[in-house]
mmCIF file of C-alpha atoms and ligand atoms in Angstrom:
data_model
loop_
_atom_site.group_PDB
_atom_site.id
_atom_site.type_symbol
_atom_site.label_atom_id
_atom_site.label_comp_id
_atom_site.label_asym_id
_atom_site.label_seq_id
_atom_site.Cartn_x
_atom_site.Cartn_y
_atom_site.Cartn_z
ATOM 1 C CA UNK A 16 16.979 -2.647 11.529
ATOM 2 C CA UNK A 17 14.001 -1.458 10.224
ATOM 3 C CA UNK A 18 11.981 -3.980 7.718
ATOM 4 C CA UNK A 19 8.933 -4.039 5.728
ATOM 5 C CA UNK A 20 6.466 -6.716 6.835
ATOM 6 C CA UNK A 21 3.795 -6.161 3.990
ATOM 7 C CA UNK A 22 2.282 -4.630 0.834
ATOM 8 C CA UNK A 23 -1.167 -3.271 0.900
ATOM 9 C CA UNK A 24 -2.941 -2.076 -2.256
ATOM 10 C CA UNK A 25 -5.972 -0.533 -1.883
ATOM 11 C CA UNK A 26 -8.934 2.105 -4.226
ATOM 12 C CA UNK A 27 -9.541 4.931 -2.465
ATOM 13 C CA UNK A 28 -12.441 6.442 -4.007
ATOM 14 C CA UNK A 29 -13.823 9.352 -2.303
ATOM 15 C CA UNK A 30 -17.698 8.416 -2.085
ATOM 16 C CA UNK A 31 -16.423 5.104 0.187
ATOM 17 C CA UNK A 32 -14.996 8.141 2.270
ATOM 18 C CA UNK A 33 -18.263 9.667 2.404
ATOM 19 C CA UNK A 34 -20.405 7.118 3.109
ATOM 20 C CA UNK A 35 -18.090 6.442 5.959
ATOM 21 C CA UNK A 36 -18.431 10.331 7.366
ATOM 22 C CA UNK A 37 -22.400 9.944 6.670
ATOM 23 C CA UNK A 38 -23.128 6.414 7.870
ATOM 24 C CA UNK A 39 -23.988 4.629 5.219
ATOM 25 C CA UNK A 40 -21.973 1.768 5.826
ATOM 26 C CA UNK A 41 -24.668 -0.416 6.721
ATOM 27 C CA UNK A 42 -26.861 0.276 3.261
ATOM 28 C CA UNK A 43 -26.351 -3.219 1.505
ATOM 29 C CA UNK A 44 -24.936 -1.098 -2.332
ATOM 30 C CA UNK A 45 -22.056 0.168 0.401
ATOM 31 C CA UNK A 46 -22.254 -2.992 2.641
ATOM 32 C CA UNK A 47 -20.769 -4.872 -0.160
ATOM 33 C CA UNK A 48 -17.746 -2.789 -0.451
ATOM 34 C CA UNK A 49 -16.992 -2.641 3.243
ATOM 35 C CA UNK A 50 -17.731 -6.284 4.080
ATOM 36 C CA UNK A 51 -14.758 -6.972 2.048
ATOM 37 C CA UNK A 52 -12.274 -5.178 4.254
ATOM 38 C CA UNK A 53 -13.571 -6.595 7.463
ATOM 39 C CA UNK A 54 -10.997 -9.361 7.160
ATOM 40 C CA UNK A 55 -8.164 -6.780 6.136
ATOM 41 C CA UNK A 56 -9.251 -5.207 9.624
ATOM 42 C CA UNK A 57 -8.498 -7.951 11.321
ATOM 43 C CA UNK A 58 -5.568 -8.980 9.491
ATOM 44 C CA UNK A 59 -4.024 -5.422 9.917
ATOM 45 C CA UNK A 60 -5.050 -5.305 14.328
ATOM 46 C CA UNK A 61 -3.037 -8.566 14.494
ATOM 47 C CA UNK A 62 0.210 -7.044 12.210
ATOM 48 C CA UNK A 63 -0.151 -4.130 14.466
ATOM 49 C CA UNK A 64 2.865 -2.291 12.154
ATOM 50 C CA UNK A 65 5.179 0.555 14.001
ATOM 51 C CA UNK A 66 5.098 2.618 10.237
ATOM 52 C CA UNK A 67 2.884 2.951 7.617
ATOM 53 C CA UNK A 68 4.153 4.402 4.225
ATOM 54 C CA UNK A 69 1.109 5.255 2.269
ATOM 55 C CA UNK A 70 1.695 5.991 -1.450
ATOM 56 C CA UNK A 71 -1.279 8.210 -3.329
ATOM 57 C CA UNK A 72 -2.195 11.004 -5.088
ATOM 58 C CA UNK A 73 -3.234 14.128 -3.822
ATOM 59 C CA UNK A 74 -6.439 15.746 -6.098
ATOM 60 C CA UNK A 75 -5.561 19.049 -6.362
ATOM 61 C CA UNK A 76 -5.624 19.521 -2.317
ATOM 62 C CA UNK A 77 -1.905 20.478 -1.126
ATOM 63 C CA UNK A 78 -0.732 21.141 -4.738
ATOM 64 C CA UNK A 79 -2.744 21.991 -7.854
ATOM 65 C CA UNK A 80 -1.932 22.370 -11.461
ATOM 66 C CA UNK A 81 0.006 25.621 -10.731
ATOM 67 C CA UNK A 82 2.375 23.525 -9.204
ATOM 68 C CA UNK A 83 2.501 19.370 -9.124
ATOM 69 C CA UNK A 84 5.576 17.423 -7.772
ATOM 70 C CA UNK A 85 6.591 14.009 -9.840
ATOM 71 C CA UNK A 86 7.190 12.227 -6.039
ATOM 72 C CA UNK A 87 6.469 14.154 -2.764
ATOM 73 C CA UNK A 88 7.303 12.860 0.792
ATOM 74 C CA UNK A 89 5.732 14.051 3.600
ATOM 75 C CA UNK A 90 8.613 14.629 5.900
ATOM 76 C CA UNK A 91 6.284 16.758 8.525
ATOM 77 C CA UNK A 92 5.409 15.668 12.257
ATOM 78 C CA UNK A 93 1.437 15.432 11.733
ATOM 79 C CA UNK A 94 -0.634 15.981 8.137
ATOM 80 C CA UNK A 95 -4.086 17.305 8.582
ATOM 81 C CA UNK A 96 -7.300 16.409 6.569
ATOM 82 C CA UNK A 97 -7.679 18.498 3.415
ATOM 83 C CA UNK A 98 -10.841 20.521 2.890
ATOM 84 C CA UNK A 99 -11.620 19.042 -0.072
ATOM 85 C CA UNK A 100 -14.789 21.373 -0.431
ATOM 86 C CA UNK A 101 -17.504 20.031 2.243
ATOM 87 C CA UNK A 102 -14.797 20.839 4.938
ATOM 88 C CA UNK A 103 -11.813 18.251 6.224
ATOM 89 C CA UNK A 104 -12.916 15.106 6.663
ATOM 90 C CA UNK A 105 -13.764 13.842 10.077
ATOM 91 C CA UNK A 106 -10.625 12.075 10.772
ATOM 92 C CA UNK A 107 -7.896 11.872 13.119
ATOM 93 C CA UNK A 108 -5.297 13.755 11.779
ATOM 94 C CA UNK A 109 -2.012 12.314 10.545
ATOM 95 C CA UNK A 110 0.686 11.996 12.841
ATOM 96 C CA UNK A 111 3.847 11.142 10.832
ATOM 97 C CA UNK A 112 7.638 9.842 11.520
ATOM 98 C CA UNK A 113 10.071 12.650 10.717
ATOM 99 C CA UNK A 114 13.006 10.452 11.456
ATOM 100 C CA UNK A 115 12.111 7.760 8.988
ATOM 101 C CA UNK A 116 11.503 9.731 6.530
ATOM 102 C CA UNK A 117 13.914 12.045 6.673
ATOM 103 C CA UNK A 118 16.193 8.895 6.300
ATOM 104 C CA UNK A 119 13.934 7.645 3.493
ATOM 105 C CA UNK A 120 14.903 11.217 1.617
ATOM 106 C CA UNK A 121 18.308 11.177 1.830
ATOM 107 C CA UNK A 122 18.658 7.314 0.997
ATOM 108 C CA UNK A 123 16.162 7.305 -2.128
ATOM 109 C CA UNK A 124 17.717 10.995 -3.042
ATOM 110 C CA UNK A 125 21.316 9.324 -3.221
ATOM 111 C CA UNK A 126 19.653 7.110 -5.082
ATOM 112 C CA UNK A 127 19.046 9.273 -7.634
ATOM 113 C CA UNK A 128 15.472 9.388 -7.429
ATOM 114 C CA UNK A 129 14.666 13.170 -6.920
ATOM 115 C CA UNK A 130 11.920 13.352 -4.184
ATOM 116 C CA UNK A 131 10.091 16.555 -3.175
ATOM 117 C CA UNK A 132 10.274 17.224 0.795
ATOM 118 C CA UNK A 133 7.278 18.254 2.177
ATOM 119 C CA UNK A 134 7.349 19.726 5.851
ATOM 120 C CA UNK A 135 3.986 21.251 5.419
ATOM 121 C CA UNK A 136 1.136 19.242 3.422
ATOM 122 C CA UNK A 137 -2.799 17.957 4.335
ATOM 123 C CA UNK A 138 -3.750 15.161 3.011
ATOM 124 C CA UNK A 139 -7.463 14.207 1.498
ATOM 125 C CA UNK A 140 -9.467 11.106 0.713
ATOM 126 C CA UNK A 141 -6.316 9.561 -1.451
ATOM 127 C CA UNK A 142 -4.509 8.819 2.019
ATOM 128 C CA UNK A 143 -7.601 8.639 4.587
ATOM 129 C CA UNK A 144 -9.969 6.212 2.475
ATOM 130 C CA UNK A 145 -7.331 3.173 2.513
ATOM 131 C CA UNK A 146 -6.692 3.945 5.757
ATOM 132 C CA UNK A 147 -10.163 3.838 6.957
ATOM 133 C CA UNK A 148 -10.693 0.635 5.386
ATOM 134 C CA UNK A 149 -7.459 -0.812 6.862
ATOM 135 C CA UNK A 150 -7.407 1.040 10.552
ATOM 136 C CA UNK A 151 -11.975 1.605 10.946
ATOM 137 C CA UNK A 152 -12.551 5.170 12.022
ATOM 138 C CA UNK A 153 -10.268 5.121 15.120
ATOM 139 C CA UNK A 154 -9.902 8.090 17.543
ATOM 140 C CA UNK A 155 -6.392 8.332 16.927
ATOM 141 C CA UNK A 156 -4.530 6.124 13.868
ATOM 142 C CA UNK A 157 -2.769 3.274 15.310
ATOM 143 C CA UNK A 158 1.197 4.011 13.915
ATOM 144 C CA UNK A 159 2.805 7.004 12.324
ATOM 145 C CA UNK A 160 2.187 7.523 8.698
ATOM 146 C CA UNK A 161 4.592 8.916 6.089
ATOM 147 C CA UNK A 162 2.974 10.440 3.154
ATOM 148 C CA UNK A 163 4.269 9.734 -0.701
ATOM 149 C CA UNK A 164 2.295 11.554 -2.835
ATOM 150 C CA UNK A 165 2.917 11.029 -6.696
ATOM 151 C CA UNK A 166 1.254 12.874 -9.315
ATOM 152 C CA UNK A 167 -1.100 10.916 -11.529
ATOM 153 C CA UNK A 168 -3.275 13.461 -12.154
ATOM 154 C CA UNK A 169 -1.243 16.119 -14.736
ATOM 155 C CA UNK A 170 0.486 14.465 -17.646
ATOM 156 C CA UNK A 171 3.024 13.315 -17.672
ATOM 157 C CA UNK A 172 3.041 10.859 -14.189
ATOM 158 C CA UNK A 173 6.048 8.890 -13.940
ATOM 159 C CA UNK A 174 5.924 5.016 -15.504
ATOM 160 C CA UNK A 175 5.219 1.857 -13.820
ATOM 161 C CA UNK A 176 8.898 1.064 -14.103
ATOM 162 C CA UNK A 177 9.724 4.243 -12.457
ATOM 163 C CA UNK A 178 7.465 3.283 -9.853
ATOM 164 C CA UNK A 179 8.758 -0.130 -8.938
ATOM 165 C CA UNK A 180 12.548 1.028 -8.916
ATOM 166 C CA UNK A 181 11.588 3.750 -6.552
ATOM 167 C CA UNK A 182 9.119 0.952 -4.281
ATOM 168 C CA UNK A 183 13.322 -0.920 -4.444
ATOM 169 C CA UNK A 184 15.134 2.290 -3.250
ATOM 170 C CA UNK A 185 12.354 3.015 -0.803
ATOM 171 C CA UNK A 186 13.083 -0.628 0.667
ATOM 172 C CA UNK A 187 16.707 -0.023 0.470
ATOM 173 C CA UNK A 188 16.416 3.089 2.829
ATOM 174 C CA UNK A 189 13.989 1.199 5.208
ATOM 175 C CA UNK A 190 16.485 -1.372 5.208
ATOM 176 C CA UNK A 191 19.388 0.612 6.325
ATOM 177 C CA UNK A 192 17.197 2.509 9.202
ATOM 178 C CA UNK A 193 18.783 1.393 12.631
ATOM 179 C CA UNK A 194 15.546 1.437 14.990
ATOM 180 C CA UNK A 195 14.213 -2.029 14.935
ATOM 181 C CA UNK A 196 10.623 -0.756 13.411
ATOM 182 C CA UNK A 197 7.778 -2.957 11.059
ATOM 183 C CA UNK A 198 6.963 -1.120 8.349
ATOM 184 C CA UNK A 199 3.672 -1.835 6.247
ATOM 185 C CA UNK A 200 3.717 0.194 2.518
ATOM 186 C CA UNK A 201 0.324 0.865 0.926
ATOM 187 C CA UNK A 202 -0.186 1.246 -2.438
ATOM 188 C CA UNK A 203 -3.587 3.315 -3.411
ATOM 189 C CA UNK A 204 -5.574 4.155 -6.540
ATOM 190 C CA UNK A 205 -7.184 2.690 -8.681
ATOM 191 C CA UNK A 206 -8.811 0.207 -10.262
ATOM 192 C CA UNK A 207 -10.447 0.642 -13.559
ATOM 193 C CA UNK A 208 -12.119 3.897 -13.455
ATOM 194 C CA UNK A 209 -12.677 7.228 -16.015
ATOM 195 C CA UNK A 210 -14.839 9.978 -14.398
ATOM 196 C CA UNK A 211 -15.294 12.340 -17.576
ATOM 197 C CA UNK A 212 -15.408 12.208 -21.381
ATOM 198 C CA UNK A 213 -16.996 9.563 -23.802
ATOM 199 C CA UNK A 214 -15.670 6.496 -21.761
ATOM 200 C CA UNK A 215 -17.034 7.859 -18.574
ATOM 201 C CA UNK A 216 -18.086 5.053 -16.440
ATOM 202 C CA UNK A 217 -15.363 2.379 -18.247
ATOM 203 C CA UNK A 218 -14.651 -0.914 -15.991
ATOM 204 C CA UNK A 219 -12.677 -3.227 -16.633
ATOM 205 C CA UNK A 220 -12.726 -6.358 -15.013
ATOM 206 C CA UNK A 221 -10.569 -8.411 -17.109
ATOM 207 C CA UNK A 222 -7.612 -5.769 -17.085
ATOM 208 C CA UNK A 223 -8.180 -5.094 -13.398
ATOM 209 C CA UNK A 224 -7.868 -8.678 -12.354
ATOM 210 C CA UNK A 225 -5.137 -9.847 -14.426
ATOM 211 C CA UNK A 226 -3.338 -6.910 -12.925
ATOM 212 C CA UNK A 227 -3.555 -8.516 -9.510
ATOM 213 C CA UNK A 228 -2.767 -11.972 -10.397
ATOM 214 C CA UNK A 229 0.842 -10.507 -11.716
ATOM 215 C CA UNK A 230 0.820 -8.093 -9.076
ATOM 216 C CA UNK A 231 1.312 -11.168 -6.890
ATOM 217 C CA UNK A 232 3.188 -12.993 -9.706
ATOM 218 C CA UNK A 233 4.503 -11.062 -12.031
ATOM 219 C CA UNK A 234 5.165 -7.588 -11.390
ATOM 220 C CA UNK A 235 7.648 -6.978 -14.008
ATOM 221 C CA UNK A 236 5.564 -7.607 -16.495
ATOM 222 C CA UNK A 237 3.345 -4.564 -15.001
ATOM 223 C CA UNK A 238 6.628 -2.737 -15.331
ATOM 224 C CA UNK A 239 6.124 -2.779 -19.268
ATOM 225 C CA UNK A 240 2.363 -1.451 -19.208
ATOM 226 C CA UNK A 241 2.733 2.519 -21.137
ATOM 227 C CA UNK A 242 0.708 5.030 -20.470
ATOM 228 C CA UNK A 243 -1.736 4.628 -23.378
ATOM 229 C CA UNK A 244 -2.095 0.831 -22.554
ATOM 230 C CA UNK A 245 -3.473 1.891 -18.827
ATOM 231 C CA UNK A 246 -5.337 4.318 -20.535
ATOM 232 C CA UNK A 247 -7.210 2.653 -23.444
ATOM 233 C CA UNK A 248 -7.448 -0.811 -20.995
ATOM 234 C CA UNK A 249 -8.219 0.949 -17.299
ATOM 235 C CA UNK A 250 -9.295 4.664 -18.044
ATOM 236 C CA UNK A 251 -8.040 7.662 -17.587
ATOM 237 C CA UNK A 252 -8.071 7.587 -13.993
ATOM 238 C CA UNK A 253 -6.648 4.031 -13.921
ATOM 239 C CA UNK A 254 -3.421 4.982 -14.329
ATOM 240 C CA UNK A 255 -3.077 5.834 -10.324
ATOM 241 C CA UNK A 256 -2.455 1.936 -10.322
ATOM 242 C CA UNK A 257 1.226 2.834 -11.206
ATOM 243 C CA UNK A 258 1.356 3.566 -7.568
ATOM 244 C CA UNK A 259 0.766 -0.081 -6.158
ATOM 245 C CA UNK A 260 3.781 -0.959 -8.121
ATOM 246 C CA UNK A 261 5.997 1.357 -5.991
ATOM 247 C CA UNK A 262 4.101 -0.771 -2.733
ATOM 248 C CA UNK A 263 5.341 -4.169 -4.915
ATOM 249 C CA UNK A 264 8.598 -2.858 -5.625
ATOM 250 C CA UNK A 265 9.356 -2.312 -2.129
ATOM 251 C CA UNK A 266 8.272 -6.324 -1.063
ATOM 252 C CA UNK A 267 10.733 -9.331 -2.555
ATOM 253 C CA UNK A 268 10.691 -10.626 -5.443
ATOM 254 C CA UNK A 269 8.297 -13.393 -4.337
ATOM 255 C CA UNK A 270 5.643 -12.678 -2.264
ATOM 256 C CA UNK A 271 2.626 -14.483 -1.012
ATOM 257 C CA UNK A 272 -0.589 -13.199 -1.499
ATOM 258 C CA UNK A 273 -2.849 -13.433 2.459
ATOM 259 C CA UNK A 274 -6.062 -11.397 0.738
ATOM 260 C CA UNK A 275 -7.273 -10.263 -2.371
ATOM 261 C CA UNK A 276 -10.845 -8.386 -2.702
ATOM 262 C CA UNK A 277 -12.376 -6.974 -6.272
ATOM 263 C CA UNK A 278 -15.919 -5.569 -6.000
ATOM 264 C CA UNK A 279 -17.690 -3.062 -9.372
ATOM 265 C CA UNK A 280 -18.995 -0.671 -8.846
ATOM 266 C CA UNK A 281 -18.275 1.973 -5.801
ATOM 267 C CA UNK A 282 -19.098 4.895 -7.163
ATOM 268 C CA UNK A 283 -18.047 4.691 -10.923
ATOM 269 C CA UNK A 284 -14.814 2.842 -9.512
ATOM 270 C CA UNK A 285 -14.205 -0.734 -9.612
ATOM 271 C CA UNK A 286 -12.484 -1.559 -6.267
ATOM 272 C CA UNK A 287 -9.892 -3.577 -5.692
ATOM 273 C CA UNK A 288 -7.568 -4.279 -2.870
ATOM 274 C CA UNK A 289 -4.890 -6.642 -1.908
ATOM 275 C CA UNK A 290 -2.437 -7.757 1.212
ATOM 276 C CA UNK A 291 1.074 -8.914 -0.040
ATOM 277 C CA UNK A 292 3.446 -10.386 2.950
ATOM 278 C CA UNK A 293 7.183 -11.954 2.204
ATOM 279 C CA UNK A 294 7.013 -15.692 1.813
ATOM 280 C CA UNK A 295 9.228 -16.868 4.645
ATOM 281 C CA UNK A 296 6.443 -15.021 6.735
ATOM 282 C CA UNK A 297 3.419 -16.548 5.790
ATOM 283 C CA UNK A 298 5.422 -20.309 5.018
ATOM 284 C CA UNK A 299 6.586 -19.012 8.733
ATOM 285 C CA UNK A 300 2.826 -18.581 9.885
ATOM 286 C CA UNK A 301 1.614 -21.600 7.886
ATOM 287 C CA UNK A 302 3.679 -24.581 9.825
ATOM 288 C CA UNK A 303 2.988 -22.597 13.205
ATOM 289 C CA UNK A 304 -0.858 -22.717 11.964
ATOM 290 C CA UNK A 305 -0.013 -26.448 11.236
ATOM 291 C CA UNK A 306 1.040 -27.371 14.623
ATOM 292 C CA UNK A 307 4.767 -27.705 13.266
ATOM 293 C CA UNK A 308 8.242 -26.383 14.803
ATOM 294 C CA UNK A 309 10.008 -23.682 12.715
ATOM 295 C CA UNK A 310 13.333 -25.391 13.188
ATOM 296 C CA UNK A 311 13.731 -27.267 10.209
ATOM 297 C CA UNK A 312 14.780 -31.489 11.110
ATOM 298 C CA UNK A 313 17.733 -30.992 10.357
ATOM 299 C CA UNK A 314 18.442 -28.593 13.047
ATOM 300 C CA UNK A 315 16.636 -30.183 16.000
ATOM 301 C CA UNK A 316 19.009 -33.269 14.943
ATOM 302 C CA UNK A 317 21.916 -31.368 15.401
ATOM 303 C CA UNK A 318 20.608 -29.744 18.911
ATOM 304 C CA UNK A 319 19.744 -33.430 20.471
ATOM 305 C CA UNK A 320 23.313 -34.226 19.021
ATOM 306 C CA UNK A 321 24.979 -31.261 21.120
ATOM 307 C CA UNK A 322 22.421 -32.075 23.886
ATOM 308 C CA UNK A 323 24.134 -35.840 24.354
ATOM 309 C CA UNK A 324 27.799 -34.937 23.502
ATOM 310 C CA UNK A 325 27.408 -32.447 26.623
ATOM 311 C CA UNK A 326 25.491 -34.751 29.229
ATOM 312 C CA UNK A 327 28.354 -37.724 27.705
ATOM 313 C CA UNK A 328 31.081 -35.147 29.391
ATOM 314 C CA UNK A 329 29.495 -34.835 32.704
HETATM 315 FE FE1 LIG B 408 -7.733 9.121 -6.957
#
């Protein structure tokens, strides 16, 4: 059976995308933003996932206002970078995992939630900036990656509850896949942010943090955030951040939180980024880190029990 091992949420604002491509990494206003994800590096070599579902928005690069899909998985075998008007990116491109998602389709479309199937699609910076700061700037990407583009860019996107029942159905179908495979899902977007208009330039910090703590916490209480509440509180562009909901609906309930990173400004972007596992993992990694056996007292009571009963029969 397939599973889901973790929740990563992630900004993917485009300049962090181009001051990978023009090696600016090491200038300290960028060094800031990137010395945050060195330990999410790490953390994500070691988790070493067979699947990565990576949940964005596309900007007007495989659809456009002419024509703008609610949710859209990318059900092809490979996604190349989109010319988003200097040329593609300089990145690997996409390889995905039909299988899986064809299984995710037809699971989450019994479900009632009415995907669009994409056999064809590039993806741009929404997709290849996360996983940049998650994967480096490898030759190849490490694992397969299936696409799920949702539109936050044309009113009206879908709500945050929306979101978080389809992160449940998209667990469901991952779930019910027979290939034993680790899945990681990725939220993107995000955080505060407005690029245009009076408010251009709006953070905020407040909104953008309590919005992790419940993340973590409380996600249902992000479930009740409208529209005009992300807008007035996170800008207009912060309401991609109804995509890391569909990332927390697809963890349990109760999650533990292994990272959390929140940096202003990249770009005009505050960024903010977060690793989610399930509890029993990380209580799982904690006694190992401890020095402690997994099997609970009880248990190894009962084994040396067994252990005498047999050698008393010899
Ligand atoms: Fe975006």
């Amino acid at each position: 059976m397939a599973r889901i091992v973790a929740g990563i949420s992630s900004s993917h604002v485009p300049a962090i995308g181009a001051a990978i491509d023009n090696k600016r990494t090491e200038e300290p206003y960028w060094k800031r933003v990137f010395s945050g994800f060195e330990k999410s590096k790490e953390w994500m070599a070691k988790t070493n996932p067979d699947v990565a579902i990576v949940v964005y928005n596309d900007h007007a690069s495989a659809f456009s206002v002419e024509m703008i899909p609610t949710f859209a998985l990318g059900c092809a075998a490979e996604f190349p970078p989109a010319d988003e008007g200097w040329g593609p990116r300089p990145v690997p491109v996409v390889k995905g995992h039909p299988e899986l998602a064809s299984h995710i389709a037809q699971s989450v479309i019994l479900d009632e939630f009415d995907l669009t199937i994409c056999n064809k699609m590039e993806v741009d910076h929404g997709l290849t900036v996360p996983m940049n700061l998650l994967f480096g700037s490898p030759k190849a990407w490490p694992c397969p990656v299936i696409p799920l583009a949702v539109n936050v860019v044309l009113y009206p996107p879908p709500t945050a509850h929306r979101c978080y029942m389809l992160g449940k159905a998209i667990r469901k179908a991952v779930e019910s896949y027979p290939e034993h495979l680790r899945v990681v899902v990725f939220g993107t977007g995000g955080m505060s942010h407005q690029i245009s208009g009076p408010r251009a330039g709006l953070i905020n910090s407040k909104f953008d943090k309590a919005f992790l703590d419940n993340l973590t916490k409380d996600p249902k209480k992000l479930t009740r955030i409208s529209h005009l509440e992300f807008m007035r509180e996170a800008g207009a562009e912060g309401i991609e951040m109804v995509m890391w909901l569909i990332m927390r609906g697809a963890l349990d309930d109760q999650v533990e939180e292994t990272y959390r990173f929140y940096t202003v400004p990249a770009s005009n972007t505050a960024v903010g980024h977060i690793i989610l596992e399930p509890k029993r993992r990380a209580a799982g990694k904690t006694q190992r880190a401890a020095g402690k056996s997994k099997r609970p007292a009880k248990l190894k009571r009962a084994a040396a029990r067994v252990k005498s009963a047999v050698r008393r029969s010899k």
